[in-house]
XYZ file of C-alpha atoms in Angstrom:
504
model
C 10.198 26.006 -12.880
C 10.770 24.201 -9.613
C 10.178 20.569 -9.834
C 9.498 20.375 -6.033
C 7.117 23.299 -5.494
C 9.544 25.566 -3.750
C 8.598 29.392 -3.149
C 8.735 30.505 -6.623
C 8.275 27.363 -8.173
C 4.818 26.376 -10.283
C 1.635 27.020 -8.833
C 0.644 23.212 -8.801
C 3.667 21.606 -7.735
C 4.078 19.632 -4.503
C 6.951 20.433 -1.739
C 9.569 18.407 -1.382
C 9.879 18.071 2.688
C 9.756 14.242 3.333
C 13.046 12.721 4.619
C 14.042 9.003 4.685
C 12.405 8.389 7.864
C 9.203 10.001 7.084
C 9.313 7.782 3.801
C 10.058 4.686 6.007
C 7.230 5.089 8.579
C 4.853 6.397 6.072
C 5.389 3.256 4.210
C 5.259 1.242 7.539
C 2.149 2.964 8.854
C 0.433 1.736 5.302
C 1.504 -1.658 5.716
C 0.954 -2.779 9.485
C -2.771 -2.804 9.786
C -5.501 -4.900 10.207
C -4.550 -6.796 7.380
C -1.896 -8.089 9.432
C -3.138 -7.345 13.002
C -6.868 -8.298 12.196
C -6.938 -10.472 9.415
C -4.108 -12.567 9.852
C -6.610 -14.812 11.466
C -8.524 -15.305 7.866
C -5.217 -16.531 6.145
C -4.420 -19.072 9.048
C -7.951 -20.430 8.923
C -7.268 -21.048 5.214
C -3.902 -22.861 5.513
C -3.065 -23.447 9.415
C 0.619 -23.377 10.195
C 1.691 -23.731 6.439
C 0.499 -20.193 6.428
C 3.892 -19.315 7.691
C 5.401 -20.439 4.366
C 2.923 -18.249 2.687
C 4.141 -15.147 4.690
C 7.569 -16.076 3.743
C 6.911 -16.544 0.004
C 4.701 -13.052 0.238
C 7.941 -11.400 2.080
C 10.230 -12.417 -0.888
C 7.975 -11.154 -3.457
C 7.450 -8.024 -1.616
C 11.176 -7.647 -1.538
C 11.375 -8.219 -5.421
C 8.636 -6.072 -6.023
C 10.281 -3.261 -3.901
C 13.427 -3.791 -5.881
C 11.932 -3.365 -9.549
C 10.080 -0.354 -8.408
C 13.304 1.306 -6.801
C 15.399 1.072 -10.023
C 12.464 3.002 -11.609
C 11.901 5.438 -9.174
C 15.641 6.500 -9.194
C 15.987 6.725 -13.098
C 12.767 9.041 -13.309
C 12.066 10.809 -9.831
C 10.105 13.808 -11.648
C 6.672 12.040 -11.101
C 5.396 10.760 -7.880
C 3.467 8.020 -9.140
C 4.422 4.524 -10.599
C 1.528 4.758 -13.135
C 4.189 6.915 -15.011
C 6.457 3.989 -15.511
C 3.243 1.797 -16.694
C 2.173 4.559 -19.258
C 5.989 5.263 -20.284
C 6.647 1.270 -21.171
C 3.093 -0.032 -22.227
C 1.128 3.263 -23.289
C -1.505 5.643 -21.758
C -4.276 3.009 -21.085
C -2.074 0.740 -18.322
C -0.750 3.790 -17.023
C -4.427 5.116 -16.278
C -5.399 1.688 -15.121
C -2.471 1.182 -12.993
C -2.834 4.531 -11.494
C -7.059 4.500 -10.804
C -7.009 0.728 -9.606
C -4.315 1.735 -7.205
C -6.282 4.832 -6.001
C -9.276 2.687 -5.344
C -7.278 0.012 -4.067
C -6.400 2.436 -1.295
C -9.472 4.316 -0.874
C -11.251 0.870 -0.096
C -8.588 -0.188 2.132
C -8.694 3.071 4.066
C -12.445 2.238 4.177
C -12.336 -0.972 5.634
C -9.431 0.267 8.288
C -11.574 2.941 9.474
C -14.683 0.276 9.730
C -11.954 -1.991 11.416
C -11.096 0.645 14.151
C -14.971 1.697 14.672
C -15.955 -2.149 15.172
C -12.949 -2.713 17.389
C -13.677 0.641 19.474
C -17.526 -0.382 19.433
C -16.377 -3.897 21.275
C -15.357 -1.774 24.172
C -17.800 1.340 24.252
C -20.989 -0.206 22.780
C -22.792 3.125 22.848
C -20.494 4.567 20.146
C -21.591 3.662 16.764
C -19.283 2.102 14.302
C -19.900 4.703 11.130
C -19.498 7.807 13.921
C -16.041 6.133 14.370
C -15.331 6.129 10.702
C -16.702 9.569 10.287
C -14.465 11.050 12.798
C -11.247 8.960 11.939
C -11.683 10.163 8.431
C -12.403 13.559 8.992
C -9.706 13.992 11.167
C -7.164 12.193 8.891
C -8.253 14.409 6.274
C -7.322 17.802 8.037
C -4.107 16.308 8.670
C -3.430 15.766 5.283
C -4.712 19.274 4.573
C -2.243 20.772 7.008
C 0.850 19.989 4.897
C 3.101 16.905 3.991
C 5.760 17.727 6.424
C 3.070 17.589 9.141
C 1.596 14.585 8.180
C 4.665 13.054 7.729
C 5.794 13.660 11.339
C 2.413 12.688 12.684
C 2.887 9.396 10.730
C 6.081 8.629 11.944
C 4.787 9.168 15.508
C 2.203 6.701 15.071
C 4.268 4.020 12.931
C 6.884 4.131 15.813
C 4.310 2.986 18.466
C 3.144 0.185 16.084
C 7.028 -1.247 15.460
C 7.293 -1.087 19.355
C 4.200 -3.007 19.911
C 5.327 -5.872 17.427
C 8.592 -6.021 18.458
C 7.213 -6.546 22.032
C 5.071 -9.141 21.227
C 7.822 -10.566 19.576
C 10.328 -10.397 22.679
C 7.222 -11.944 24.946
C 6.612 -14.686 22.575
C 10.131 -15.731 22.195
C 10.516 -15.727 26.220
C 7.239 -17.396 26.242
C 8.461 -20.180 23.929
C 11.834 -20.908 25.682
C 10.150 -21.023 28.722
C 11.899 -17.732 30.636
C 9.046 -16.531 32.808
C 6.337 -18.182 31.432
C 5.108 -21.877 31.152
C 6.663 -22.882 28.173
C 4.008 -23.828 24.985
C 7.269 -24.868 23.168
C 6.605 -25.430 19.175
C 4.214 -28.463 19.291
C 1.198 -26.316 17.814
C 3.325 -26.316 14.704
C 2.045 -29.872 13.920
C -0.341 -31.195 16.992
C -3.400 -30.300 15.171
C -3.423 -32.127 11.823
C 0.083 -31.285 11.287
C 1.798 -28.534 9.514
C -0.470 -29.016 6.297
C -3.664 -29.642 7.762
C -5.295 -28.019 4.523
C -2.816 -29.541 2.143
C -0.020 -27.806 0.494
C -2.403 -25.914 -1.948
C -3.766 -24.397 0.969
C -0.116 -22.222 0.894
C -1.129 -20.574 -2.378
C -4.737 -19.967 -1.583
C -3.695 -18.073 1.544
C -1.369 -15.837 -0.805
C -3.758 -13.095 -1.627
C -4.972 -12.699 1.912
C -1.291 -12.646 3.293
C -0.321 -10.015 0.160
C -2.901 -8.173 1.371
C -1.095 -7.622 4.761
C 2.202 -6.753 3.045
C 0.353 -3.879 0.127
C 1.494 -0.707 1.513
C 5.230 -0.579 1.146
C 5.085 0.560 -2.341
C 3.465 3.965 -1.540
C 7.039 5.482 -1.166
C 7.088 5.223 -4.598
C 4.150 7.634 -4.615
C 5.819 9.851 -2.328
C 9.286 10.162 -4.538
C 7.818 13.667 -5.683
C 7.906 15.144 -2.487
C 10.831 13.863 -1.131
C 13.880 15.847 -0.169
C 16.571 13.676 -2.039
C 14.670 11.114 -4.277
C 17.917 9.596 -6.025
C 19.254 8.526 -2.498
C 16.103 8.259 -0.354
C 13.665 6.314 -2.216
C 15.503 3.418 -3.138
C 17.127 2.889 0.404
C 13.365 3.617 2.026
C 11.596 0.827 -0.151
C 14.335 -1.768 0.322
C 14.498 -0.859 4.081
C 10.885 -1.064 4.389
C 10.369 -4.292 2.424
C 13.133 -6.105 4.867
C 11.713 -4.659 8.066
C 7.770 -5.140 7.160
C 9.048 -9.005 5.943
C 10.870 -9.721 8.876
C 8.500 -8.432 11.356
C 5.551 -10.460 9.412
C 7.449 -13.808 9.385
C 8.969 -13.841 13.104
C 5.480 -12.769 14.489
C 3.627 -15.291 12.588
C 6.348 -17.885 13.629
C 5.756 -16.706 17.480
C 1.635 -16.508 16.994
C 1.295 -20.313 15.603
C 3.621 -21.613 18.502
C 1.555 -19.522 21.183
C -2.326 -20.523 19.385
C -3.411 -23.651 18.093
C -4.254 -22.651 14.709
C -7.927 -23.554 14.817
C -8.299 -21.173 17.454
C -6.395 -18.372 15.746
C -8.165 -18.643 12.474
C -11.494 -17.738 14.479
C -9.902 -14.559 16.448
C -11.007 -11.317 15.477
C -7.067 -10.759 16.608
C -5.150 -13.601 16.943
C -2.278 -11.615 18.367
C -4.230 -10.077 21.198
C -5.631 -13.490 21.969
C -1.943 -15.069 21.979
C -0.884 -12.183 24.435
C -4.034 -13.120 26.396
C -2.741 -16.809 26.451
C 0.149 -15.588 28.199
C -1.987 -13.855 31.155
C -0.778 -10.245 30.943
C -3.676 -8.792 30.921
C -2.373 -5.079 31.156
C -0.793 -6.180 27.806
C -3.769 -7.397 26.081
C -5.373 -3.812 26.663
C -2.323 -1.787 25.441
C -2.538 -3.936 22.396
C -6.307 -3.792 21.682
C -5.684 0.237 21.470
C -2.515 -0.668 19.219
C -4.774 -2.429 16.851
C -7.057 0.781 16.573
C -4.017 2.935 16.167
C -2.868 0.600 13.555
C -6.061 0.964 11.699
C -6.404 5.225 12.074
C -2.505 5.149 10.745
C -3.514 3.117 7.737
C -6.031 5.636 7.174
C -3.923 8.374 7.142
C -1.383 6.794 4.627
C -4.412 5.687 2.616
C -5.842 8.995 2.037
C -2.279 10.465 1.513
C -1.292 8.255 -1.256
C -4.737 7.839 -2.752
C -4.964 11.581 -3.036
C -1.330 11.626 -4.391
C -2.459 9.364 -6.968
C -5.544 11.050 -7.908
C -3.492 14.399 -8.347
C -1.237 12.769 -10.440
C -3.976 11.024 -12.402
C -5.458 14.108 -13.054
C -2.614 16.184 -13.919
C -2.024 13.442 -16.557
C -5.212 14.498 -18.134
C -7.639 11.721 -16.959
C -9.735 13.592 -14.974
C -10.604 17.272 -14.472
C -7.627 19.691 -13.872
C -9.307 21.162 -10.961
C -7.827 17.573 -9.193
C -4.498 18.678 -10.215
C -4.620 21.990 -8.251
C -2.329 22.509 -5.168
C -2.809 24.979 -2.295
C -0.413 27.899 -2.930
C 0.640 27.820 0.914
C 0.563 24.244 1.891
C 1.265 23.001 -1.424
C -1.224 20.015 -0.923
C -3.722 19.045 -3.752
C -6.822 20.134 -1.787
C -9.590 18.967 -3.734
C -7.806 15.707 -4.185
C -7.432 14.981 -0.548
C -11.080 16.202 0.177
C -12.685 13.919 -2.980
C -10.191 10.890 -1.701
C -11.612 11.246 1.833
C -15.452 11.532 0.924
C -14.878 8.334 -0.980
C -13.271 6.934 1.850
C -16.299 7.419 3.924
C -18.430 6.297 1.343
C -17.012 3.148 1.228
C -17.021 2.760 5.109
C -20.700 3.434 4.863
C -21.374 0.636 2.567
C -19.213 -1.616 4.307
C -20.557 -1.016 7.608
C -24.268 -0.848 6.251
C -23.876 -4.025 4.038
C -21.517 -6.240 5.749
C -22.020 -9.265 3.501
C -22.261 -8.296 0.149
C -20.282 -4.776 0.051
C -17.817 -6.193 2.546
C -16.730 -8.410 -0.397
C -17.032 -5.779 -3.144
C -14.878 -3.492 -1.324
C -12.293 -5.854 0.267
C -12.166 -7.414 -3.463
C -11.616 -4.043 -5.388
C -8.675 -3.353 -2.656
C -6.925 -6.361 -3.130
C -6.810 -6.243 -6.717
C -5.750 -2.783 -7.107
C -3.084 -3.408 -4.997
C -1.775 -6.763 -6.815
C -2.639 -5.200 -9.999
C -0.028 -2.611 -9.179
C 2.458 -4.805 -7.820
C 2.091 -6.935 -11.085
C 2.558 -3.381 -13.331
C 5.537 -2.592 -11.211
C 6.922 -5.797 -11.808
C 6.613 -5.831 -15.630
C 7.366 -1.886 -16.178
C 10.982 -2.772 -15.121
C 12.225 -5.095 -17.629
C 10.245 -3.340 -20.062
C 12.103 -0.413 -19.226
C 15.214 -1.695 -19.216
C 14.518 -3.210 -22.893
C 13.712 0.483 -23.972
C 16.656 2.233 -23.026
C 18.775 -0.352 -24.318
C 22.235 -1.667 -23.213
C 23.769 1.679 -22.842
C 20.891 2.962 -20.611
C 21.383 0.172 -18.455
C 24.651 0.839 -18.160
C 23.825 4.211 -16.764
C 21.567 3.223 -14.147
C 22.747 4.832 -10.694
C 20.393 1.940 -8.903
C 19.789 -1.360 -10.419
C 17.517 -4.168 -9.496
C 19.515 -7.291 -7.951
C 19.441 -10.745 -9.714
C 17.796 -9.327 -12.439
C 16.056 -11.004 -14.676
C 14.749 -13.207 -11.830
C 13.609 -10.453 -9.425
C 10.759 -9.465 -11.992
C 9.979 -12.748 -13.037
C 9.611 -14.357 -9.390
C 7.277 -11.039 -8.573
C 5.352 -11.742 -11.633
C 4.784 -15.316 -11.236
C 4.035 -15.197 -8.005
C 1.501 -11.960 -8.221
C -0.300 -14.250 -10.909
C -0.224 -17.238 -9.157
C -1.844 -15.704 -6.287
C -4.686 -14.222 -8.453
C -5.253 -17.440 -10.028
C -5.084 -19.640 -6.924
C -8.147 -18.062 -5.731
C -10.188 -20.115 -7.841
C -9.141 -23.154 -6.226
C -9.766 -22.234 -2.572
C -12.685 -24.422 -1.279
C -15.882 -23.401 -1.465
C -17.662 -20.695 -3.686
C -19.199 -16.892 -3.364
C -21.933 -15.575 -5.054
C -21.723 -11.890 -7.064
C -24.880 -10.662 -8.234
C -26.437 -13.934 -8.173
C -23.540 -15.950 -10.265
C -21.609 -18.670 -8.269
C -17.623 -18.020 -8.409
C -15.666 -20.771 -7.593
C -13.462 -20.101 -4.287
C -12.091 -16.729 -3.511
C -12.197 -15.682 -7.342
C -14.706 -13.031 -6.843
C -11.881 -10.938 -6.064
C -10.571 -11.471 -9.559
C -13.753 -11.296 -11.019
C -14.800 -8.142 -9.655
C -11.384 -6.269 -10.013
C -11.411 -7.673 -13.949
C -15.040 -6.211 -14.418
C -14.060 -3.057 -12.489
C -10.789 -2.431 -15.028
C -12.571 -3.028 -18.044
C -15.414 -0.313 -16.993
C -12.853 2.246 -16.223
C -10.884 0.878 -19.502
C -13.947 2.081 -21.363
C -14.024 5.328 -19.625
C -10.587 6.114 -20.820
C -11.237 5.264 -24.194
C -14.653 6.623 -24.968
C -14.389 9.757 -22.665
C -11.135 10.682 -20.817
C -8.601 10.827 -23.811
C -11.511 12.660 -26.019
C -12.313 15.163 -23.652
C -9.188 16.020 -21.550
C -6.173 17.364 -23.281
C -4.331 18.931 -20.330
C -2.255 16.033 -19.896
C -0.377 16.973 -22.830
C 0.612 20.053 -21.472
C 1.842 18.429 -18.164
C 3.846 15.679 -20.354
C 5.998 17.882 -22.257
C 6.680 19.660 -18.808
C 7.765 16.574 -17.294
C 10.299 15.518 -20.198
C 11.601 19.063 -19.966
C 12.019 18.543 -15.995
C 13.578 15.150 -16.726
C 16.052 16.512 -18.922
C 16.980 18.991 -16.752
C 17.897 16.702 -14.323
C 20.110 14.628 -16.590
C 21.473 17.863 -18.706
C 20.064 15.975 -22.001
C 16.695 14.408 -23.358
C 15.767 10.728 -23.021
C 13.978 8.794 -20.235
C 16.203 6.213 -19.452
C 19.283 8.173 -17.575
C 19.464 9.195 -14.286
C 21.169 12.314 -12.269
C 20.806 13.730 -8.984
C 18.139 16.664 -8.677
C 19.657 20.309 -8.793
C 21.382 21.270 -5.441
C 18.510 23.951 -4.701
C 16.062 21.170 -5.051
C 17.838 18.793 -2.468
C 18.308 21.195 0.107
C 14.576 21.727 1.135
C 14.288 22.450 5.023
């Protein structure tokens, strides 16, 4: 049976139609959104100019996590979900929790992006309710995802190109201003002139990491798209690493420019620090354009969120964790129709909650999203060394793509992600969840852990007893893996059959 869902393939297969440019831009589209364009101000308010270090550290960690994922994706590209790697190395429960937390992270993330776009548009056109904009964006992106994966890929390629060009223009204008070419140069005195480079202390660099990590999340979605890649063995590792370096480079250079153009206290209180930085350069036309870029960025992220979350729900249903109806694909378009519809509906529900209850619901929604993404990064980083241990020295020697600087790469990623989560309890102040005061920003971790426990109970007490269709899929998955490598075993790799790699 065809792996990629070609004509004549399995009824519930996905179509291999995405090429490397789609994979990179889809990932860029999911990453460059309000987490950086809008919420970078919150990270700045935590650490001041020292947030630059936070962005550098998060960039290094994101590259490390993607290197781990690249090795896994090449070794087993027949499954489009890194939850599969957690399942293969740590067991079915960790696999389920990885996939389900990641689904939730994207649903909640897309919900906040739709509200962010609606809020920004509402500031221009007060007559348009925020929830109406969120509904329209979610509905349009759902339709685009239902049309087909190649159409969605081309659409996301266009939106992501706009965002990349916009950030590039911001960097060029900022560098020219700093050098005094065509502008009154502010220099770089803003790095230290308002309380020094560490106005909140060195520990604030760690405290800001969770917020900064939230800007980087999304680059890992290439791993979810592996099952719809024309040539996963060639394209997935290249797309993962190129995206990680592109995003890290853009974010670090942009934050360096931003902190030079704006006093950190002003940037920390801004809804969009990048827009305020452009405004300080007295380029009104560019400010108006960039305001729309911020909206486009959020719309693009909603599209990527619906795509990624629907594919994760599809694979989780195929694994036997939910109804098999969610694992069915359209016969013609070969997209998981019901999974897309359910995911889109949940995105809109999350948007309504965040809009109607902005104080309480937003903390809940944002916490689940942040925790889910970091949980996925942690499980990817753990799966890679456990995978090597499982396949043994001979299997490692046969790997066609290896994580560089092993074992330090996964160690750095694991320590940094755990540090970012633990560090939330040491941020100044506290938050209340259900009347309970939690130190610092620890509510993110507490809510995430509580959610994970609840769904762990769901799996142990219900899903594994009621749904048995996952056994059939896993047998087929093993057979497909064996057909790719010419023999059994999880730990070897090979190219897909030629017919699978020549999809149009």
